[in-house]
Amino acid sequence: MDPVLRIREYQRDRVNFVLENVDLAMANSLRRVMMADLPTVAIDLVVVEANTTVLPDEFIVHRLGMVPLVSTNCDAAIRYTRDCNCEGESCEFCSMILTLHVKCNESITMDVTSNHLELQPHPEKGIEEAGEEPVRRTENFGLPVGKNDPDVDPILICKIRKGQELKVKCQVKKGIAKEHAKWSPCSAVAFEYDPHNKLRHTSYWYETDEKAEWPLGENAREEEPSREDELFDFNAKPNKFYFDVETDGSLGAQEVVMKVCDTFASSENVADERST
Amino acid sequence: MNAPNRYELYVIEEGETPVEVIEDTKIPNAATIKILKQDHTLGNMLRAQLLTMPQVLFAGYKVPHPLHPYFILKIQTDGTITPDLVLSEACNQLIGTLSTLESKFKREFSFKEADGGPGAASAAGGAFATSDDPYGTGAGTGGGAGWGNRDDYLDF
Ligand SMILES: [Zn+2]
């Protein structure tokens, strides 16, 4: 039977869909791929040139790493350093440079935010070989999500007072969330099946009344509740899955969902080719 | 400092064979297949697909240790097909399912865009307009400066 798909809600950074006629294993693998297998870019190496803020270097570096950066079309726009011909030198094909330099000269508390991160031209031109990656990048590729957009609040990195300064140089690298969660394009993936618990894959703890203490969620409207006299069907299998994918903005929700099928099929291809 | 590179969990190194088939000598038509640099994502899915096939008598997988980046798949067939061929068949079926799924997603997304793009339907709802459009770019303005370029997300 062919899978049936229905998108219930779709926004730039979020998509809610119902998937039917697939196996639980398939639906769960889909979820796993969205969370951990899609490449994005993030700040990976930081040189702290000056830090007179109240936060220690490591603290700030960690915060910088977590800033979501625009990663549209990441597959074609940047290489992994480990696959690059520069042999770990971090050239323009496998990295980007973001800098941040903020000093407070007034008697105020100043916010250092992701808006202060500036993209710099790459000093290490790639080796003479052809590399199309840089031209495939969108205008804002590698910049913090929402930078220069007055409607988006920037991400606070730290606060400084008069006389304090923060100056850092960051290398942006491509990676996946299996290496570090900062590379995950998703901030949350909700996954549900069998909202009435007809399959008894779980048992609810309760004080006095199970039904009153475990109110039904939105997805319960999609399925018939079990009747009082209905016998337990121990052969039944889950068949309808409810997803809600929310991204951090590095990739759009559509790109996440579309890339899953690709990424996923390629790992099966590997398994297939080698087994025969 | 002595930790292995995290990417060793999922990148096949020089000299490693991604799939290794070990035929079982004691059970007929059975094989143990070791798949490197893959985890439950692929393992569980292959297992489930194999179990739907009538020629398969047994299929099971395990990740022997969470720090060792491989899984083991055990398959026994009824003898009409060898375990490695049945695995290959299962992979093809999964790839087939995924490509239908991909085209369904494409179709659904194109319908949603015809309806006015992301957020249009719910932004019209009024009260929730702000929360449904957290980046305030609205449905119509999108494009150029926005980061979530909708239909042109791969258009270069
Ligand atoms: Zn390089």
XYZ file of C-alpha atoms in Angstrom, chain A:
276
model
C 0.000 0.000 0.000
C 1.229 3.445 -0.868
C 1.932 5.898 1.901
C -0.701 8.611 2.343
C 0.380 12.098 3.311
C -1.538 15.151 4.485
C 0.066 18.430 5.478
C -2.143 20.037 8.092
C -0.174 23.204 8.640
C 2.793 24.699 6.907
C 4.860 27.721 7.841
C 8.345 28.863 7.062
C 9.911 27.160 10.036
C 7.274 24.588 10.856
C 5.287 21.850 9.236
C 2.623 19.609 10.700
C 1.683 16.492 8.771
C -0.036 13.135 9.058
C 1.536 10.086 7.508
C -0.478 6.921 6.896
C 0.157 3.411 5.594
C 3.755 3.218 6.624
C 5.430 1.048 9.177
C 6.246 2.321 12.663
C 9.922 1.682 11.914
C 9.752 3.827 8.784
C 7.995 6.700 10.556
C 10.464 6.615 13.421
C 13.452 6.521 11.095
C 12.043 9.553 9.317
C 11.981 11.366 12.635
C 15.531 10.289 13.461
C 16.859 11.473 10.107
C 15.236 14.895 10.457
C 16.817 15.399 13.825
C 20.303 14.021 13.337
C 21.306 13.387 9.730
C 20.804 16.629 7.842
C 23.847 18.878 7.403
C 23.813 22.544 8.389
C 26.518 25.079 9.164
C 27.452 26.333 12.630
C 30.295 28.114 14.361
C 32.865 25.441 15.191
C 36.203 27.025 16.033
C 36.572 30.323 17.846
C 39.640 32.430 18.525
C 38.986 34.758 21.446
C 41.159 37.818 20.855
C 39.764 39.920 23.661
C 37.275 39.089 26.356
C 36.880 41.448 29.274
C 33.241 40.539 29.806
C 32.041 38.830 32.963
C 31.602 35.530 31.116
C 34.532 33.135 30.671
C 35.759 32.376 27.124
C 34.316 28.848 27.041
C 30.894 30.090 28.053
C 30.795 32.584 25.186
C 32.240 30.106 22.694
C 29.536 27.610 23.583
C 26.853 30.237 23.085
C 28.313 31.212 19.721
C 28.242 27.603 18.570
C 24.515 27.351 19.286
C 23.566 30.354 17.124
C 21.562 29.054 14.142
C 23.105 30.086 10.818
C 21.332 30.112 7.456
C 22.200 26.775 5.810
C 20.021 26.708 2.695
C 21.228 24.159 0.132
C 24.038 23.123 2.435
C 24.845 19.981 0.431
C 26.096 21.952 -2.543
C 27.181 25.190 -0.879
C 29.942 23.956 1.405
C 32.127 20.863 1.940
C 33.063 18.998 5.050
C 36.630 19.905 5.964
C 37.448 16.196 6.165
C 36.402 15.768 2.496
C 38.147 18.901 1.280
C 41.396 18.996 -0.674
C 42.845 21.608 1.665
C 43.697 18.803 4.127
C 42.265 20.424 7.194
C 43.486 23.926 6.397
C 39.909 25.280 6.298
C 39.779 26.958 2.912
C 36.923 28.926 1.399
C 35.272 25.754 0.091
C 34.900 24.145 3.499
C 34.614 27.072 5.918
C 33.478 30.638 6.392
C 34.693 33.348 8.733
C 32.483 35.324 11.085
C 33.918 38.003 13.341
C 32.487 39.937 16.237
C 34.004 43.006 17.851
C 32.039 45.024 20.366
C 33.267 47.515 22.944
C 31.140 49.543 25.320
C 32.234 53.165 25.796
C 29.163 54.563 27.487
C 27.723 54.209 30.946
C 25.098 51.707 29.867
C 24.590 47.968 29.816
C 25.096 46.923 26.256
C 23.819 43.757 24.579
C 26.210 41.763 22.439
C 24.012 39.846 20.016
C 24.119 37.639 16.963
C 23.587 40.815 14.903
C 27.160 41.811 15.690
C 28.505 38.769 13.847
C 29.911 39.890 10.498
C 30.830 37.694 7.564
C 34.411 38.263 6.406
C 35.933 37.488 3.030
C 37.896 34.276 3.334
C 41.659 34.832 3.582
C 42.521 31.282 2.502
C 41.633 31.086 -1.168
C 41.059 27.465 -2.116
C 43.800 25.646 -3.897
C 43.760 26.316 -7.635
C 41.262 23.531 -8.275
C 37.737 24.229 -9.371
C 35.236 24.627 -6.588
C 31.714 25.836 -7.189
C 30.627 25.849 -3.570
C 30.975 29.584 -2.883
C 28.866 30.583 -5.911
C 26.091 28.208 -4.863
C 25.623 30.017 -1.569
C 22.618 32.231 -1.082
C 23.215 35.853 -0.194
C 22.783 35.270 3.515
C 24.314 31.776 3.725
C 26.276 31.394 6.946
C 24.798 34.493 8.576
C 22.800 34.235 11.794
C 19.123 33.515 11.138
C 17.186 36.773 11.030
C 20.225 39.041 10.843
C 19.405 42.494 9.453
C 15.720 41.722 9.760
C 14.171 44.363 12.021
C 11.281 42.025 12.827
C 13.493 39.310 14.281
C 14.961 39.738 17.722
C 18.662 38.950 17.635
C 20.131 36.283 19.904
C 21.782 37.630 23.034
C 25.345 36.398 23.476
C 26.353 38.408 26.546
C 25.981 41.809 28.191
C 28.822 44.285 28.714
C 29.271 47.493 30.716
C 31.492 50.502 30.171
C 35.077 49.551 29.376
C 34.381 45.918 28.571
C 35.110 44.411 25.199
C 34.534 41.222 23.244
C 36.493 40.388 20.111
C 36.296 36.948 18.524
C 36.993 35.291 15.209
C 34.830 32.280 14.380
C 35.184 29.571 11.800
C 31.908 28.279 10.425
C 31.894 24.586 9.485
C 29.458 22.121 8.025
C 28.392 19.194 10.173
C 25.541 16.986 11.322
C 23.881 16.628 14.699
C 25.473 13.236 15.351
C 28.677 15.180 15.871
C 27.164 18.013 17.907
C 23.525 19.007 18.486
C 24.244 22.559 17.292
C 24.141 21.196 13.730
C 20.575 19.953 14.053
C 18.206 21.899 11.809
C 15.298 20.991 14.095
C 14.507 22.540 17.428
C 11.721 20.023 17.978
C 10.096 17.110 16.201
C 6.810 15.995 17.726
C 5.841 12.417 16.905
C 2.661 10.644 17.955
C 0.597 7.620 17.017
C -2.418 5.839 18.469
C -3.759 8.797 20.490
C -6.384 6.642 22.216
C -3.800 4.055 23.227
C -5.829 1.270 21.638
C -2.646 -0.670 20.937
C -1.612 -0.481 24.587
C 1.947 0.439 23.720
C 1.936 2.397 26.934
C 0.113 2.181 30.234
C -0.959 5.346 31.988
C -0.250 5.968 35.617
C -3.214 7.512 37.423
C -4.497 8.383 40.886
C -8.194 7.623 40.595
C -9.468 8.150 37.050
C -7.329 7.471 34.009
C -9.593 9.326 31.544
C -9.817 12.471 33.664
C -6.129 12.617 34.435
C -4.926 12.026 30.860
C -6.859 14.417 28.640
C -6.808 13.624 24.925
C -4.621 15.668 22.603
C -5.521 17.334 19.304
C -4.623 14.249 17.299
C -7.283 12.184 19.087
C -9.886 13.859 16.864
C -8.409 12.075 13.880
C -9.220 8.613 15.214
C -12.228 6.777 16.630
C -12.038 6.095 20.355
C -12.402 2.456 21.309
C -15.838 1.347 22.412
C -16.404 0.004 25.894
C -17.218 -3.502 24.681
C -14.406 -3.660 22.147
C -11.974 -6.532 22.626
C -8.260 -5.863 22.539
C -6.868 -6.544 19.086
C -3.392 -7.868 19.745
C -2.591 -8.089 16.038
C -3.242 -4.420 15.372
C -0.341 -2.315 14.187
C 0.092 1.449 14.238
C -0.654 2.892 10.832
C -1.167 6.625 11.262
C 1.566 8.951 12.484
C 1.365 12.608 13.494
C 4.424 14.791 12.995
C 5.131 18.375 13.927
C 8.529 19.546 12.749
C 9.888 22.840 13.991
C 13.226 24.132 12.728
C 15.587 26.652 14.274
C 15.568 28.597 11.016
C 18.849 27.288 9.629
C 16.812 25.286 7.127
C 13.196 25.872 6.194
C 10.692 23.208 7.229
C 10.150 22.254 3.608
C 13.831 21.752 2.938
C 14.158 19.565 6.026
C 11.318 17.293 5.003
C 12.365 17.087 1.366
C 15.973 16.320 2.160
C 15.037 13.469 4.461
C 13.978 11.239 1.575
C 17.300 11.886 -0.199
C 19.602 11.386 2.721
C 17.791 8.332 3.774
C 17.598 6.603 0.419
C 21.325 7.090 -0.036
C 22.119 5.119 3.115
C 19.980 2.268 1.827
C 21.736 2.468 -1.493
C 25.013 1.851 0.264
C 23.586 -1.161 2.069
C 22.090 -2.457 -1.128
C 25.104 -2.094 -3.409
C 27.503 -3.767 -1.060
C 25.336 -6.676 -0.072
C 25.094 -8.006 -3.616
